[in-house]
Amino acid sequence: METNDKTADMLKDKFSKLLFELITEIPESLYVETADPGEKVKKLTQQAAIKAAAVSATLSIPAGFTGVLTSIPDIASVWRIQAQLVSDIAATYGKVALLSREAMVWCLFRHSAASLLRDLAVRTGSRIIVQKLSLSALEKILQKIGLKVSTKMLGRVALRAIPAIGAIGNGAYTFYDTNEVGKTAAAYFKALSDQDPEVQDAEPAEPQD
């Protein structure tokens, strides 16, 4: 039990640091605004989902607690792919300038950790406004997300004990997860492109789970 607790603490710290580095250095995009961003975004999301799933499946092969350690480069690689996707979608809608640290966190985790993002966004009528947070407040959110992710990783140790099933399962989940990131980012930046220039950070009505 103590070993599990130490492993969980180690993973939480690692994931929190990875997230902080990720949002501090938002990846640049080579894409530019297009006349039909919807179709371009679908292709970008599909490509990113396939790439992330392949990475996750490959690194999910080792079993047991040794496999847990491989989850660190696994998650890091997947998050980088997803962050690049968010950046590319922002560029496709011509809204790179509005891709803040808070917006990146929202796009990456709105679908999987909505309850942890209550301080990040507020509802105004039918919209959700992503707020600017202090560095300390943002770090607290990232720590909570790190804990959530580490808990999930430990819960999947049993699955990793059967390498083939673990690889397929993790790959499938990552494919789904990346698609959800793409949907959230597409909704976010499409909303910004549809609104007046004065509106800086807005999110459309929160989708039903």
Short mmCIF file of C-alpha atoms in Angstrom, two decimals:
data_model
loop_
_atom_site.label_atom_id
_atom_site.label_comp_id
_atom_site.label_asym_id
_atom_site.label_seq_id
_atom_site.Cartn_x
_atom_site.Cartn_y
_atom_site.Cartn_z
CA MET A 1 0.00 0.00 0.00
CA GLU A 2 2.80 2.38 0.90
CA THR A 3 4.52 1.56 -2.41
CA ASN A 4 1.33 2.39 -4.29
CA ASP A 5 1.04 5.71 -2.44
CA LYS A 6 4.64 6.62 -3.25
CA THR A 7 4.11 5.67 -6.90
CA ALA A 8 0.95 7.78 -7.03
CA ASP A 9 2.75 10.79 -5.51
CA MET A 10 5.63 10.39 -7.95
CA LEU A 11 3.31 10.20 -10.94
CA LYS A 12 1.26 13.17 -9.74
CA ASP A 13 4.36 15.35 -9.42
CA LYS A 14 5.70 14.21 -12.80
CA PHE A 15 2.42 14.85 -14.60
CA SER A 16 1.91 18.23 -12.94
CA LYS A 17 5.39 19.35 -14.05
CA LEU A 18 4.83 18.03 -17.57
CA LEU A 19 1.59 19.97 -17.81
CA PHE A 20 3.15 23.17 -16.56
CA GLU A 21 5.94 22.88 -19.13
CA LEU A 22 3.39 22.15 -21.84
CA ILE A 23 1.23 25.21 -21.26
CA THR A 24 4.22 27.47 -20.62
CA GLU A 25 5.68 26.69 -24.03
CA ILE A 26 2.63 26.49 -26.28
CA PRO A 27 3.67 24.88 -29.58
CA GLU A 28 3.70 27.01 -32.71
CA SER A 29 1.66 26.02 -35.75
CA LEU A 30 2.63 26.04 -39.42
CA TYR A 31 -1.01 26.34 -40.48
CA VAL A 32 -2.82 29.51 -41.46
CA GLU A 33 -6.45 30.55 -41.46
CA THR A 34 -8.49 28.81 -44.16
CA ALA A 35 -11.80 29.54 -45.88
CA ASP A 36 -13.20 26.15 -44.80
CA PRO A 37 -11.70 25.51 -41.36
CA GLY A 38 -14.25 22.85 -40.44
CA GLU A 39 -12.98 20.27 -42.93
CA LYS A 40 -9.34 21.08 -42.21
CA VAL A 41 -9.90 20.67 -38.48
CA LYS A 42 -11.53 17.26 -38.99
CA LYS A 43 -8.46 16.07 -40.91
CA LEU A 44 -6.06 17.50 -38.33
CA THR A 45 -7.98 15.83 -35.51
CA GLN A 46 -8.06 12.46 -37.25
CA GLN A 47 -4.34 12.58 -38.00
CA ALA A 48 -3.50 13.56 -34.41
CA ALA A 49 -5.78 10.86 -32.98
CA ILE A 50 -4.15 8.14 -35.07
CA LYS A 51 -0.66 9.35 -34.16
CA ALA A 52 -1.43 9.61 -30.43
CA ALA A 53 -3.10 6.18 -30.38
CA ALA A 54 -0.07 4.58 -32.03
CA VAL A 55 2.27 6.16 -29.47
CA SER A 56 0.09 5.09 -26.55
CA ALA A 57 -0.34 1.52 -27.79
CA THR A 58 3.39 1.08 -28.37
CA LEU A 59 4.38 2.36 -24.93
CA SER A 60 1.66 0.33 -23.21
CA ILE A 61 3.29 -3.02 -23.94
CA PRO A 62 5.35 -3.47 -20.69
CA ALA A 63 3.31 -5.03 -17.89
CA GLY A 64 2.97 -4.47 -14.14
CA PHE A 65 4.45 -1.53 -12.25
CA THR A 66 7.29 -1.39 -14.78
CA GLY A 67 4.56 -0.52 -17.23
CA VAL A 68 3.42 2.31 -14.98
CA LEU A 69 6.80 3.98 -15.44
CA THR A 70 6.35 3.84 -19.22
CA SER A 71 3.15 5.83 -18.74
CA ILE A 72 5.24 8.95 -18.12
CA PRO A 73 6.74 9.22 -21.64
CA ASP A 74 3.44 7.84 -22.95
CA ILE A 75 1.35 10.64 -21.46
CA ALA A 76 4.01 13.27 -22.23
CA SER A 77 4.06 12.30 -25.90
CA VAL A 78 0.28 12.17 -26.16
CA TRP A 79 -0.16 15.55 -24.47
CA ARG A 80 2.37 17.13 -26.85
CA ILE A 81 0.48 15.73 -29.83
CA GLN A 82 -2.79 17.02 -28.40
CA ALA A 83 -1.33 20.43 -27.58
CA GLN A 84 -0.02 20.70 -31.14
CA LEU A 85 -3.50 19.82 -32.37
CA VAL A 86 -5.03 22.62 -30.29
CA SER A 87 -2.45 25.06 -31.66
CA ASP A 88 -3.10 23.93 -35.25
CA ILE A 89 -6.86 24.31 -34.80
CA ALA A 90 -6.39 27.80 -33.37
CA ALA A 91 -4.25 28.70 -36.38
CA THR A 92 -6.77 27.23 -38.82
CA TYR A 93 -9.44 29.52 -37.36
CA GLY A 94 -7.02 32.46 -37.35
CA LYS A 95 -7.09 32.73 -33.54
CA VAL A 96 -3.53 31.86 -32.49
CA ALA A 97 -3.27 35.15 -30.60
CA LEU A 98 -6.11 33.98 -28.34
CA LEU A 99 -4.50 30.67 -27.44
CA SER A 100 -3.69 31.41 -23.81
CA ARG A 101 -2.41 28.98 -21.19
CA GLU A 102 -5.90 28.83 -19.73
CA ALA A 103 -7.45 28.13 -23.14
CA MET A 104 -4.96 25.31 -23.72
CA VAL A 105 -5.85 23.68 -20.40
CA TRP A 106 -9.55 24.06 -21.17
CA CYS A 107 -9.21 22.43 -24.60
CA LEU A 108 -7.08 19.57 -23.31
CA PHE A 109 -9.17 18.65 -20.27
CA ARG A 110 -12.71 20.02 -20.65
CA HIS A 111 -14.02 16.57 -21.64
CA SER A 112 -12.18 14.54 -18.98
CA ALA A 113 -11.85 16.82 -15.95
CA ALA A 114 -14.64 19.39 -16.17
CA SER A 115 -15.19 19.38 -12.40
CA LEU A 116 -11.57 20.48 -11.87
CA LEU A 117 -11.93 23.45 -14.21
CA ARG A 118 -14.64 25.33 -12.34
CA ASP A 119 -12.26 28.17 -11.49
CA LEU A 120 -11.08 28.35 -15.09
CA ALA A 121 -14.35 29.14 -16.80
CA VAL A 122 -17.62 30.88 -15.96
CA ARG A 123 -20.96 30.65 -17.69
CA THR A 124 -22.53 33.85 -19.06
CA GLY A 125 -25.89 33.02 -20.55
CA SER A 126 -25.32 30.35 -23.19
CA ARG A 127 -21.55 30.84 -23.28
CA ILE A 128 -18.58 29.87 -21.16
CA ILE A 129 -15.85 32.46 -20.69
CA VAL A 130 -12.33 31.18 -20.07
CA GLN A 131 -10.77 33.42 -17.44
CA LYS A 132 -7.21 34.56 -16.91
CA LEU A 133 -5.80 33.04 -13.73
CA SER A 134 -2.81 33.79 -11.54
CA LEU A 135 0.13 31.44 -11.93
CA SER A 136 -0.48 29.92 -8.49
CA ALA A 137 -4.16 29.29 -9.24
CA LEU A 138 -3.29 27.64 -12.54
CA GLU A 139 -0.66 25.47 -10.85
CA LYS A 140 -3.24 24.24 -8.35
CA ILE A 141 -5.50 23.15 -11.21
CA LEU A 142 -2.62 21.35 -12.90
CA GLN A 143 -1.79 19.54 -9.65
CA LYS A 144 -5.37 18.32 -9.41
CA ILE A 145 -5.28 17.14 -13.00
CA GLY A 146 -1.93 15.43 -12.32
CA LEU A 147 -3.51 13.56 -9.40
CA LYS A 148 -6.49 12.52 -11.49
CA VAL A 149 -4.28 11.21 -14.31
CA SER A 150 -1.93 9.35 -11.94
CA THR A 151 -4.90 7.67 -10.23
CA LYS A 152 -6.19 6.51 -13.61
CA MET A 153 -2.76 5.20 -14.55
CA LEU A 154 -2.53 3.09 -11.38
CA GLY A 155 -6.03 1.82 -11.99
CA ARG A 156 -4.93 0.49 -15.36
CA VAL A 157 -2.02 -1.57 -13.97
CA ALA A 158 -4.12 -4.73 -14.11
CA LEU A 159 -4.92 -4.07 -17.75
CA ARG A 160 -1.23 -3.64 -18.53
CA ALA A 161 -0.57 -7.08 -17.03
CA ILE A 162 -1.95 -8.51 -20.28
CA PRO A 163 0.30 -6.70 -22.80
CA ALA A 164 -1.77 -7.13 -25.98
CA ILE A 165 -5.06 -6.14 -24.34
CA GLY A 166 -3.40 -3.28 -22.50
CA ALA A 167 -1.87 -1.91 -25.70
CA ILE A 168 -5.14 -2.13 -27.64
CA GLY A 169 -7.16 -0.65 -24.79
CA ASN A 170 -4.82 2.26 -24.17
CA GLY A 171 -4.51 2.97 -27.89
CA ALA A 172 -8.29 3.00 -28.30
CA TYR A 173 -8.79 5.29 -25.30
CA THR A 174 -6.12 7.71 -26.53
CA PHE A 175 -7.74 7.82 -29.98
CA TYR A 176 -11.06 8.75 -28.34
CA ASP A 177 -9.40 11.21 -25.96
CA THR A 178 -7.60 13.05 -28.76
CA ASN A 179 -10.79 13.28 -30.79
CA GLU A 180 -12.51 14.89 -27.80
CA VAL A 181 -9.67 17.42 -27.49
CA GLY A 182 -10.14 18.26 -31.15
CA LYS A 183 -13.89 18.72 -30.72
CA THR A 184 -13.45 21.03 -27.72
CA ALA A 185 -10.79 23.11 -29.48
CA ALA A 186 -12.86 23.32 -32.66
CA ALA A 187 -15.92 24.51 -30.72
CA TYR A 188 -13.85 27.02 -28.76
CA PHE A 189 -12.07 28.67 -31.68
CA LYS A 190 -15.07 28.51 -34.00
CA ALA A 191 -17.02 30.44 -31.36
CA LEU A 192 -14.27 33.05 -31.25
CA SER A 193 -14.21 33.38 -35.04
CA ASP A 194 -18.00 33.82 -35.14
CA GLN A 195 -18.03 36.63 -32.58
CA ASP A 196 -17.14 40.29 -32.63
CA PRO A 197 -13.42 41.13 -32.45
CA GLU A 198 -13.97 42.70 -29.05
CA VAL A 199 -14.82 39.33 -27.52
CA GLN A 200 -11.55 37.72 -26.52
CA ASP A 201 -12.19 34.43 -24.74
CA ALA A 202 -15.55 32.76 -25.18
CA GLU A 203 -16.76 29.21 -25.28
CA PRO A 204 -20.06 28.05 -26.81
CA ALA A 205 -22.69 26.36 -24.71
CA GLU A 206 -21.24 23.47 -22.79
CA PRO A 207 -22.07 20.20 -24.59
CA GLN A 208 -24.15 17.60 -22.84
CA ASP A 209 -22.20 14.58 -21.59
#
